[in-house]
CSV table of C-alpha atoms in Angstrom, one decimal:
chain,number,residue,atom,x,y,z
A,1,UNK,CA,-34.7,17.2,-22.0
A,2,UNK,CA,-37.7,14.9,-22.4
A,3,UNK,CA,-41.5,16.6,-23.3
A,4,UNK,CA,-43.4,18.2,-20.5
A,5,UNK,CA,-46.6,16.5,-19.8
A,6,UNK,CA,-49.7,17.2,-17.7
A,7,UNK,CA,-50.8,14.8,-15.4
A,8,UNK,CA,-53.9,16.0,-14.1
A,9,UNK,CA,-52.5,18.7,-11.8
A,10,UNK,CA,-48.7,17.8,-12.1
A,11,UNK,CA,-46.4,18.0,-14.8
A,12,UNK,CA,-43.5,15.5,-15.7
A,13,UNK,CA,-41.1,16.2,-17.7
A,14,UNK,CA,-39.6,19.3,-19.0
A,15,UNK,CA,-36.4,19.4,-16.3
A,16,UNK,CA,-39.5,19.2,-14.0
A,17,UNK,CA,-39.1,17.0,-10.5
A,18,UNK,CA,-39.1,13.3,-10.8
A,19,UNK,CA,-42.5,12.3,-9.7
A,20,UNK,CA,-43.0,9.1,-7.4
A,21,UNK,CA,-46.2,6.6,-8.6
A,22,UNK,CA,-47.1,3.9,-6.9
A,23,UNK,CA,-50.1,1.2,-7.9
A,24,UNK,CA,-53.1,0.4,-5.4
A,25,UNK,CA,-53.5,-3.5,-4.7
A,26,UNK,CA,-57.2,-2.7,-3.7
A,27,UNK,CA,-60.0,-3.7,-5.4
A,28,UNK,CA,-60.8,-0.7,-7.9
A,29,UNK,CA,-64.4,-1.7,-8.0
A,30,UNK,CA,-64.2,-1.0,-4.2
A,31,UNK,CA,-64.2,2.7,-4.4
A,32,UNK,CA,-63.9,3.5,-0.7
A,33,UNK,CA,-61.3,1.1,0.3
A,34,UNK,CA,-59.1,2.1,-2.9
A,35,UNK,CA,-59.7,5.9,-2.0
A,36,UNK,CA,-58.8,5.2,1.4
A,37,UNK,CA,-55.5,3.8,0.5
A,38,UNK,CA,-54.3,6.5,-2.0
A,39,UNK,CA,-54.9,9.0,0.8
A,40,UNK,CA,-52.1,6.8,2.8
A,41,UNK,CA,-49.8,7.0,-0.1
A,42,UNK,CA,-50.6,10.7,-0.6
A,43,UNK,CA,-49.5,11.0,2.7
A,44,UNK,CA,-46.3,8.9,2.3
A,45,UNK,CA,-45.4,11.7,-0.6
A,46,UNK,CA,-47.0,9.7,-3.7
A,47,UNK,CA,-47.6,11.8,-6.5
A,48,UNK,CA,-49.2,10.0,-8.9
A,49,UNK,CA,-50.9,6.6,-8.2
A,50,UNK,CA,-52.4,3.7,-10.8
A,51,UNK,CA,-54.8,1.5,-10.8
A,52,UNK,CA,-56.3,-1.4,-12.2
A,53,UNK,CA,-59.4,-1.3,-14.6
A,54,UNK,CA,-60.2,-5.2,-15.3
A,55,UNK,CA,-63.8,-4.5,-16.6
A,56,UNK,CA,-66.5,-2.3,-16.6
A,57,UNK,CA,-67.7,-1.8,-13.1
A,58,UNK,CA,-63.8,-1.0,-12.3
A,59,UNK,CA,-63.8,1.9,-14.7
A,60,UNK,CA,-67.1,3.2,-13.5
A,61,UNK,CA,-66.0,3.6,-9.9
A,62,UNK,CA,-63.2,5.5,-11.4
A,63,UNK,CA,-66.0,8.3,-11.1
A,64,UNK,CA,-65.8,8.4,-7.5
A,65,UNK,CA,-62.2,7.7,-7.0
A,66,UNK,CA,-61.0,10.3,-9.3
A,67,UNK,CA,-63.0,12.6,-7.9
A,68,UNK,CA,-61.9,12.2,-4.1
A,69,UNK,CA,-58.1,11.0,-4.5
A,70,UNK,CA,-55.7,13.8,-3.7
A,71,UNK,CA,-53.6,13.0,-6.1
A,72,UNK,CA,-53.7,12.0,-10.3
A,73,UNK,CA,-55.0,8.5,-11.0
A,74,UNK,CA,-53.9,6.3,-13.6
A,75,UNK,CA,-56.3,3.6,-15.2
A,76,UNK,CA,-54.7,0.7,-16.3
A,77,UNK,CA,-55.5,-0.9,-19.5
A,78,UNK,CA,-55.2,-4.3,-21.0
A,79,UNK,CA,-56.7,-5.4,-24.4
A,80,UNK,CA,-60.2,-4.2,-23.7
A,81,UNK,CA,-60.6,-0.5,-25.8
A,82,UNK,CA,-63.8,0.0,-24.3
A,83,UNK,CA,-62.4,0.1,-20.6
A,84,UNK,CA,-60.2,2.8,-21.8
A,85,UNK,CA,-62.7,4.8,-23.0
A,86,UNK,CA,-64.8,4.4,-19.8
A,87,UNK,CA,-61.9,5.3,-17.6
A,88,UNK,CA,-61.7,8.6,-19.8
A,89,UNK,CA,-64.9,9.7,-19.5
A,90,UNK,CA,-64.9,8.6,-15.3
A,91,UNK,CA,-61.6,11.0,-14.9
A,92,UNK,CA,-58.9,9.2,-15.0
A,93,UNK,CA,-55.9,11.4,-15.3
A,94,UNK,CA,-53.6,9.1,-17.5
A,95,UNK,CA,-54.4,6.2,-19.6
A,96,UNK,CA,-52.0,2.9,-19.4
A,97,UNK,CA,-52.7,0.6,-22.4
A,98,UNK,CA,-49.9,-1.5,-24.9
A,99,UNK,CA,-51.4,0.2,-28.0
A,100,UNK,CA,-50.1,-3.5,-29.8
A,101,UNK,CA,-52.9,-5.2,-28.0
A,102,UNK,CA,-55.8,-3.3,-27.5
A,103,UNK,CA,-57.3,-4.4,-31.0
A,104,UNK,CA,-56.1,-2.1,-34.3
A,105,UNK,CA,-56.0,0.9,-35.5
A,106,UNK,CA,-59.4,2.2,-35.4
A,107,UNK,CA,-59.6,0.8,-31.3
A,108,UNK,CA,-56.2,2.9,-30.6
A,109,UNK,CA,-57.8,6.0,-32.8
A,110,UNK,CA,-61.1,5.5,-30.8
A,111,UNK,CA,-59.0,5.7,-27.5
A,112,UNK,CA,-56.5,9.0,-28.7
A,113,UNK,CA,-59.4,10.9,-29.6
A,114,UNK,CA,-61.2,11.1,-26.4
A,115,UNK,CA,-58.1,11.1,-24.9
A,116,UNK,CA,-57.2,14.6,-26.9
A,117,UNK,CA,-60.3,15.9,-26.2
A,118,UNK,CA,-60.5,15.6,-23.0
A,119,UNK,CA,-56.1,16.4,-22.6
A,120,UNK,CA,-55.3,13.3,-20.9
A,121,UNK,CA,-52.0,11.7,-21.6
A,122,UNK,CA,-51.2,8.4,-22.6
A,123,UNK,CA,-48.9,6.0,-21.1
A,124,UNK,CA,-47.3,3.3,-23.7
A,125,UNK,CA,-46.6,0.3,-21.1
A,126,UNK,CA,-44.2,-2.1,-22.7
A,127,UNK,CA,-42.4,-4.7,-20.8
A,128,UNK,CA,-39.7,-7.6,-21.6
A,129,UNK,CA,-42.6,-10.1,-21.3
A,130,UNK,CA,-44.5,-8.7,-23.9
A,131,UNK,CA,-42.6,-8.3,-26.5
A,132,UNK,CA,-43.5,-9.3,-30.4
A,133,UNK,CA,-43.0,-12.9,-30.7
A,134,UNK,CA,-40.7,-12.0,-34.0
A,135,UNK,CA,-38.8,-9.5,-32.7
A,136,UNK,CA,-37.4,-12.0,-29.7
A,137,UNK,CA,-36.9,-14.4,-32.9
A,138,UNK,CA,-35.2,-12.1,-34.7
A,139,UNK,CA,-32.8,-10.9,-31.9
A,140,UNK,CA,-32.4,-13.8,-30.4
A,141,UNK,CA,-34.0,-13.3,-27.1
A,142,UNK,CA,-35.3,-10.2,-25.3
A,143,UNK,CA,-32.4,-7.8,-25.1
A,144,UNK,CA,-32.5,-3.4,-25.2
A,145,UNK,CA,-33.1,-3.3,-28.9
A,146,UNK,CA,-36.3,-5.3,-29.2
A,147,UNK,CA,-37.9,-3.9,-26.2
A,148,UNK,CA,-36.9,-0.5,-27.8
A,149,UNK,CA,-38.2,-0.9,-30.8
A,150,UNK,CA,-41.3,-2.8,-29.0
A,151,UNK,CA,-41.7,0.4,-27.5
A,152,UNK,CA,-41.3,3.1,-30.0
A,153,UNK,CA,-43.9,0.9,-32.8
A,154,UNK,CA,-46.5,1.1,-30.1
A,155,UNK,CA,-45.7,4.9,-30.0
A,156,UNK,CA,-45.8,4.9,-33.3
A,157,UNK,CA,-49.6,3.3,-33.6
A,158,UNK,CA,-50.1,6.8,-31.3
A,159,UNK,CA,-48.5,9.3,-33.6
A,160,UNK,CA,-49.8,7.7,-36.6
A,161,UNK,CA,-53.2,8.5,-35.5
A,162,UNK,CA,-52.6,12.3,-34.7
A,163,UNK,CA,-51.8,12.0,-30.7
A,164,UNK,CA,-48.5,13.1,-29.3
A,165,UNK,CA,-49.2,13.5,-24.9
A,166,UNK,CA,-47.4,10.3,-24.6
A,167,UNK,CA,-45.5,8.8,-21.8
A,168,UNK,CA,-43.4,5.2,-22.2
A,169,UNK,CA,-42.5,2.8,-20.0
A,170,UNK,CA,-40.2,0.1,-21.0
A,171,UNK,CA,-39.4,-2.9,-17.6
A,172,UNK,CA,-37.8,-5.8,-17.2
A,173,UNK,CA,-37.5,-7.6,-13.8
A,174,UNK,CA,-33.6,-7.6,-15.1
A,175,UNK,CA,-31.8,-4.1,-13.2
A,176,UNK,CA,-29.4,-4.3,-15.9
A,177,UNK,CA,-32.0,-5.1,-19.1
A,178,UNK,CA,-34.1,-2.2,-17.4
A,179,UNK,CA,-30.6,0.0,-17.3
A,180,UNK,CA,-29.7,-1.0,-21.1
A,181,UNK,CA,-33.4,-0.7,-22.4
A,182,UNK,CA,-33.9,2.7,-20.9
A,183,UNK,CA,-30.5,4.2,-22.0
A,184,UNK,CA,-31.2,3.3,-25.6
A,185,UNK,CA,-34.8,4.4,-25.2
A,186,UNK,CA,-33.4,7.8,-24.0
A,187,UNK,CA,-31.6,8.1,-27.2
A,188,UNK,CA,-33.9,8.4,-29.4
A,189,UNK,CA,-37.1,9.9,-28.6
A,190,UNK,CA,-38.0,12.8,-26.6
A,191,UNK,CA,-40.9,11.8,-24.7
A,192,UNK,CA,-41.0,11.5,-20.9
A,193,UNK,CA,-39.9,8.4,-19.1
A,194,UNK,CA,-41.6,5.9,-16.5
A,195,UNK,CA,-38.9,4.2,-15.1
A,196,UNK,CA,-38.9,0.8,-12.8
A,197,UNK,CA,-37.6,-2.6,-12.1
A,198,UNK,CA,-40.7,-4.6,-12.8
A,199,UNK,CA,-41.9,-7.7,-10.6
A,200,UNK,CA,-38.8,-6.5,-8.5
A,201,UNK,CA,-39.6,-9.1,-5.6
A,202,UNK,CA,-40.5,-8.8,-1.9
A,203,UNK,CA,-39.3,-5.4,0.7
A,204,UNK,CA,-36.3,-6.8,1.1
A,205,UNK,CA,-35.1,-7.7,-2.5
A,206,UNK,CA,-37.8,-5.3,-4.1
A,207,UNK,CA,-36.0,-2.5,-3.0
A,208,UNK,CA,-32.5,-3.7,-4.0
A,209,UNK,CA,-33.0,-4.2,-7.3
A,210,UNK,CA,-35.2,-1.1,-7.4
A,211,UNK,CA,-32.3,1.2,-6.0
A,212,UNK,CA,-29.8,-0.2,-8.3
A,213,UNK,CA,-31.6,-0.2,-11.5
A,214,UNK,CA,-33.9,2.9,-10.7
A,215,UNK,CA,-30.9,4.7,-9.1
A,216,UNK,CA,-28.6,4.2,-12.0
A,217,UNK,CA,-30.8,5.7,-14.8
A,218,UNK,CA,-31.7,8.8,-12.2
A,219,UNK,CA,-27.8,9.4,-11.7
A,220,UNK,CA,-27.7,9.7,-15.7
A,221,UNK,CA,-30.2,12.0,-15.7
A,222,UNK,CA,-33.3,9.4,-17.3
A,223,UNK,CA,-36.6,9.0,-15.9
A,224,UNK,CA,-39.2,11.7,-15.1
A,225,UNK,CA,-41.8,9.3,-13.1
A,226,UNK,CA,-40.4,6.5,-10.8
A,227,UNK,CA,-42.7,3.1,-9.2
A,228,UNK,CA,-40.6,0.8,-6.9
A,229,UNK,CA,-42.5,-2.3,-7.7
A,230,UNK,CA,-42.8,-4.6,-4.0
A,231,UNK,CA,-44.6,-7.4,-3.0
A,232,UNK,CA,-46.3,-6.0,-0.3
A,233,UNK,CA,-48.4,-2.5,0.9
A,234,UNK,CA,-47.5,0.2,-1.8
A,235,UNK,CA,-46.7,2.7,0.9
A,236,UNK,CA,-43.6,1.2,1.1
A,237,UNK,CA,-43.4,1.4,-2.3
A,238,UNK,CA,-43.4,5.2,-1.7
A,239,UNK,CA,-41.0,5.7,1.1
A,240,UNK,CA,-38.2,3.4,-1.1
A,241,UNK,CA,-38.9,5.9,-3.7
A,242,UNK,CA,-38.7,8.9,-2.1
A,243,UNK,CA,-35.3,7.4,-0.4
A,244,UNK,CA,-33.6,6.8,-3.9
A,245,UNK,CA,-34.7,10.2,-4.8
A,246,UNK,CA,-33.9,11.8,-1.8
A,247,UNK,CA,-30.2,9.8,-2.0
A,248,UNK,CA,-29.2,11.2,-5.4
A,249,UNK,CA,-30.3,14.8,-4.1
A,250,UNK,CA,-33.5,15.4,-6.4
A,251,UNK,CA,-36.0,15.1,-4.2
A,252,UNK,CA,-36.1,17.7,-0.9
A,253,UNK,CA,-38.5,17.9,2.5
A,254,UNK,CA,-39.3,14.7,4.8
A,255,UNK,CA,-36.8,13.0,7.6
A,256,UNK,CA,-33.5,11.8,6.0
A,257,UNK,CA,-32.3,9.2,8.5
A,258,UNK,CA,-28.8,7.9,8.7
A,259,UNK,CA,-27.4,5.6,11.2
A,260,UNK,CA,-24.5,3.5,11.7
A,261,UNK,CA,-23.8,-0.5,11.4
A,262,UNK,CA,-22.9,-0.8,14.6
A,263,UNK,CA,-19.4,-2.6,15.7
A,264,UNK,CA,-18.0,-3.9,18.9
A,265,UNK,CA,-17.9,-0.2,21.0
A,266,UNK,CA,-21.6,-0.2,21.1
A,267,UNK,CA,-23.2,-0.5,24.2
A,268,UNK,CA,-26.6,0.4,23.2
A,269,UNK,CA,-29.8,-1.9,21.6
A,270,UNK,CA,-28.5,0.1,18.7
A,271,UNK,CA,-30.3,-2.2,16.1
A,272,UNK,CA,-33.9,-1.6,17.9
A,273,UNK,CA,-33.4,1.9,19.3
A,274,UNK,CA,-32.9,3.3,15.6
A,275,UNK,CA,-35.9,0.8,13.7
A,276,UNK,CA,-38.2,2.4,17.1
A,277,UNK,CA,-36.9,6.5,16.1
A,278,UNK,CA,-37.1,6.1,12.1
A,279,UNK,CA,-40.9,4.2,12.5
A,280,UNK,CA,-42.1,7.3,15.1
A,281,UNK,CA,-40.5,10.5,12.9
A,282,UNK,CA,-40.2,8.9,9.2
A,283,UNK,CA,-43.8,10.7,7.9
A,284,UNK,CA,-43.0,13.6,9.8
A,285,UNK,CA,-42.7,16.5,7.1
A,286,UNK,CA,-39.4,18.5,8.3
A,287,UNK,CA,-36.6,18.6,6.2
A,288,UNK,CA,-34.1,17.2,8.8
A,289,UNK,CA,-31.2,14.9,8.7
A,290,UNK,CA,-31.4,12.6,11.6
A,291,UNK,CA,-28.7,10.6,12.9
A,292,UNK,CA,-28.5,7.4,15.6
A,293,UNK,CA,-24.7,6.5,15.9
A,294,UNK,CA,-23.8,3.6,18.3
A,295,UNK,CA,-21.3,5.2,20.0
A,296,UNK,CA,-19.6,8.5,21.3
A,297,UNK,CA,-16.6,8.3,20.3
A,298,UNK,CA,-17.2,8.6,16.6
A,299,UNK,CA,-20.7,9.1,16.7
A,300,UNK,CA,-20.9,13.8,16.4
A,301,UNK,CA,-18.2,13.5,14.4
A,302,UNK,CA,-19.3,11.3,11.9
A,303,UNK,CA,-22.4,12.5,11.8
A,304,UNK,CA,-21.7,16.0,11.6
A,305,UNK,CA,-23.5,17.4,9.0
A,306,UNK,CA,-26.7,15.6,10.6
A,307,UNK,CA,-29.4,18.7,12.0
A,308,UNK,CA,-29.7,16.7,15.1
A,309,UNK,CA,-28.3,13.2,16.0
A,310,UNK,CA,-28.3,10.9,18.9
A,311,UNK,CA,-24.7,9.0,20.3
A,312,UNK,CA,-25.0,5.8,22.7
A,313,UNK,CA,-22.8,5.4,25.5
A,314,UNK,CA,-22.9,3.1,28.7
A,315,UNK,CA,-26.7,3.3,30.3
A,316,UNK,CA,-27.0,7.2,28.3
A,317,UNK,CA,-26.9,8.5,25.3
A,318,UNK,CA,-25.8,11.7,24.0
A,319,UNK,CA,-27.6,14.4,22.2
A,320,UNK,CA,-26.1,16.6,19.2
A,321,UNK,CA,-26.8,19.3,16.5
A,322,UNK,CA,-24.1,19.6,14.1
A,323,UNK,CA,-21.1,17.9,15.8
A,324,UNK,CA,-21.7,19.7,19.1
A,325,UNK,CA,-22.7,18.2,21.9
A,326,UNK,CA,-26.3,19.1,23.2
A,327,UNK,CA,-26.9,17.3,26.5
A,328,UNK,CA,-27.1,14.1,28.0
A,329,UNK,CA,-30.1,11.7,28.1
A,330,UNK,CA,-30.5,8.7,30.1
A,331,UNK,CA,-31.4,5.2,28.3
A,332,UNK,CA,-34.9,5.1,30.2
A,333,UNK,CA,-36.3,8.2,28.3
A,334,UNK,CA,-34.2,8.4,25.6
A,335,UNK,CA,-36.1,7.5,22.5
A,336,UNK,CA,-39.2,9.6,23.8
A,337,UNK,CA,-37.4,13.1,24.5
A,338,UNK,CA,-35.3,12.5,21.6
A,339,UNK,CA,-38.2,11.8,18.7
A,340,UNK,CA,-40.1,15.0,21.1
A,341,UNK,CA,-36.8,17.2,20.1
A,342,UNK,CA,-36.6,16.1,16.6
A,343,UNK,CA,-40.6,17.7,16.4
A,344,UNK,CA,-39.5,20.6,18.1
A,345,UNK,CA,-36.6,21.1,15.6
A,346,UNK,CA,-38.1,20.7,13.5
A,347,UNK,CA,-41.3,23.3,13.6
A,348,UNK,CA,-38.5,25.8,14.2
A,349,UNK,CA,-36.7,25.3,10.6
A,350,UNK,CA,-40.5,25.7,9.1
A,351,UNK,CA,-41.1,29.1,11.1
């Protein structure tokens, strides 16, 4: 079991829940449009979100963001001590910096010791593009040793100036190099784990590469803090977090939505009817499992275990809790009364 570690008001670690972190693409030094957009991801279920601090008048606004956001913030760091030491002292919940390049050992002491006094953690970023030029030589290429061992020397610049509330992250846009890395990472040090696919891509192949190497360490039992990296508006990032959690059973709450692929004994807009339901109830906060088969001949059955679920058939559709039938709804009105029952549903399972 890895260290527990504080995170303004959440802990990570510890056999604690796996937290979900995203990064805001806003313009830190824009304090009201960044604060405006963690409250979105808040509300998406984002526990922890990052952000970047490329000079001074970013780590400044810090003071306003971190103390508005509803959830943690994390300053990221590159090179620059000072900005570190500004996002401290603004409220920044976690620190992000490669301790290998923000300038020697008395830079990386100046940063630990305001970040002891004030308890705020430290996040060692390390990733397959940055790793020491001799190391690659010496292995041959980037491969799970050398990012490894990357990642445990810049620890090590940490421990060897008294601080110990660390976090590591260790990415590769590689699944597999990310899976490798992380798994030999695991084995030898005890300090909790930031795990992604970084630079994963767009929505599409983002989120593929982000269940399968994301997904694959969580099944094992590594990572205590998860980012789906995408191209695009970090609230997705968020819901394809919360889905790969949700999937392997360690996260609870929200819709879980499950439909079918369709086949030739569908006589419904199947494909449309099930994108239109999962847009209008997927931020709704029931725990329900919610099903749209595409036809009623498999459709309760199949979906049995779902809380309620929804079965096409020719010009209606049929209406189901738990493999029995409810009633009958005809095609016209059939995605409004259904989405109104799912509501209804589910304020009865939070009463």
């Amino acid at each position: 079991m890895t260290k527990a570690i504080t995170i303004g008001n959440t802990v990570i670690g510890g056999g604690n829940p796996v937290r979900v972190q995203s990064m805001n693409n806003t313009d830190t030094r824009d304090a009201r449009a960044t604060l405006e957009q963690i409250r979105r991801l808040a509300e998406a279920g984002c526990d922890i979100t990052r952000v970047a601090i490329p000079d001074m008048e970013a780590a400044q606004a810090l003071k306003v963001i971190t103390k508005e956001s509803p959830i943690p913030v994390v300053a990221d760091i590159h090179f620059d001590y000072r900005l570190a030491i500004e996002a401290a002292k603004n409220g920044a919940s976690k620190i992000r910096i490669n301790p290998g390049n923000i300038g020697g050992e008395d830079k990386v002491r100046a940063v630990a010791d305001i970040c002891k006094e004030r308890g705020i953690p430290i996040r060692v970023g390390v990733n397959s593009g940055s790793i020491d030029r001799k190391l690659v030589e010496q292995y041959g290429g980037v491969c799970a040793e050398n990012m490894t061992l990357s990642a445990l020397n810049a620890v090590k610049m940490l421990e060897d100036v008294d601080f110990g509330d660390i976090v590591i992250s260790i990415k590769s846009s590689s699944p597999k190099l990310t899976i490798d890395t992380y798994r030999t990472l695991s084995s030898k040090c005890d300090y909790p784990l930031h795990v992604g696919v970084t630079e994963a891509g767009t929505l599409r192949e983002g989120m593929i590469k982000s269940a399968v190497g994301i997904g694959a360490l969580l099944a094992e039992g590594i990572g205590d803090t998860i980012r789906v990296s995408l191209t695009g508006d970090p609230v997705d990032e968020v819901r394809a977090g919360i889905s790969i959690l949700k999937a392997l059973d360690l996260r609870k709450g929200g819709i879980t939505f499950i439909s079918c692929p369709t086949c030739g004994r569908t006589q419904v807009p199947l494909i449309e009817l099930a994108s239109e339901i999962e847009r209008r109830i997927c931020d709704l906060p029931y725990d329900l499992k919610v099903a749209i088969m595409g036809c009623v001949v498999n459709g309760p059955g199949e979906a049995r275990e779902a809380d309620i679920g929804l079965a096409g058939g020719k010009d209606e559709f049929l209406m189901f809790r738990k493999g029995e039938t409810v009633r009958k709804l005809p095609a016209a009105t059939a995605v409004d009364e259904f989405v109104e029952e799912v509501k209804k549903l589910g304020k009865e399972s939070s009463n």
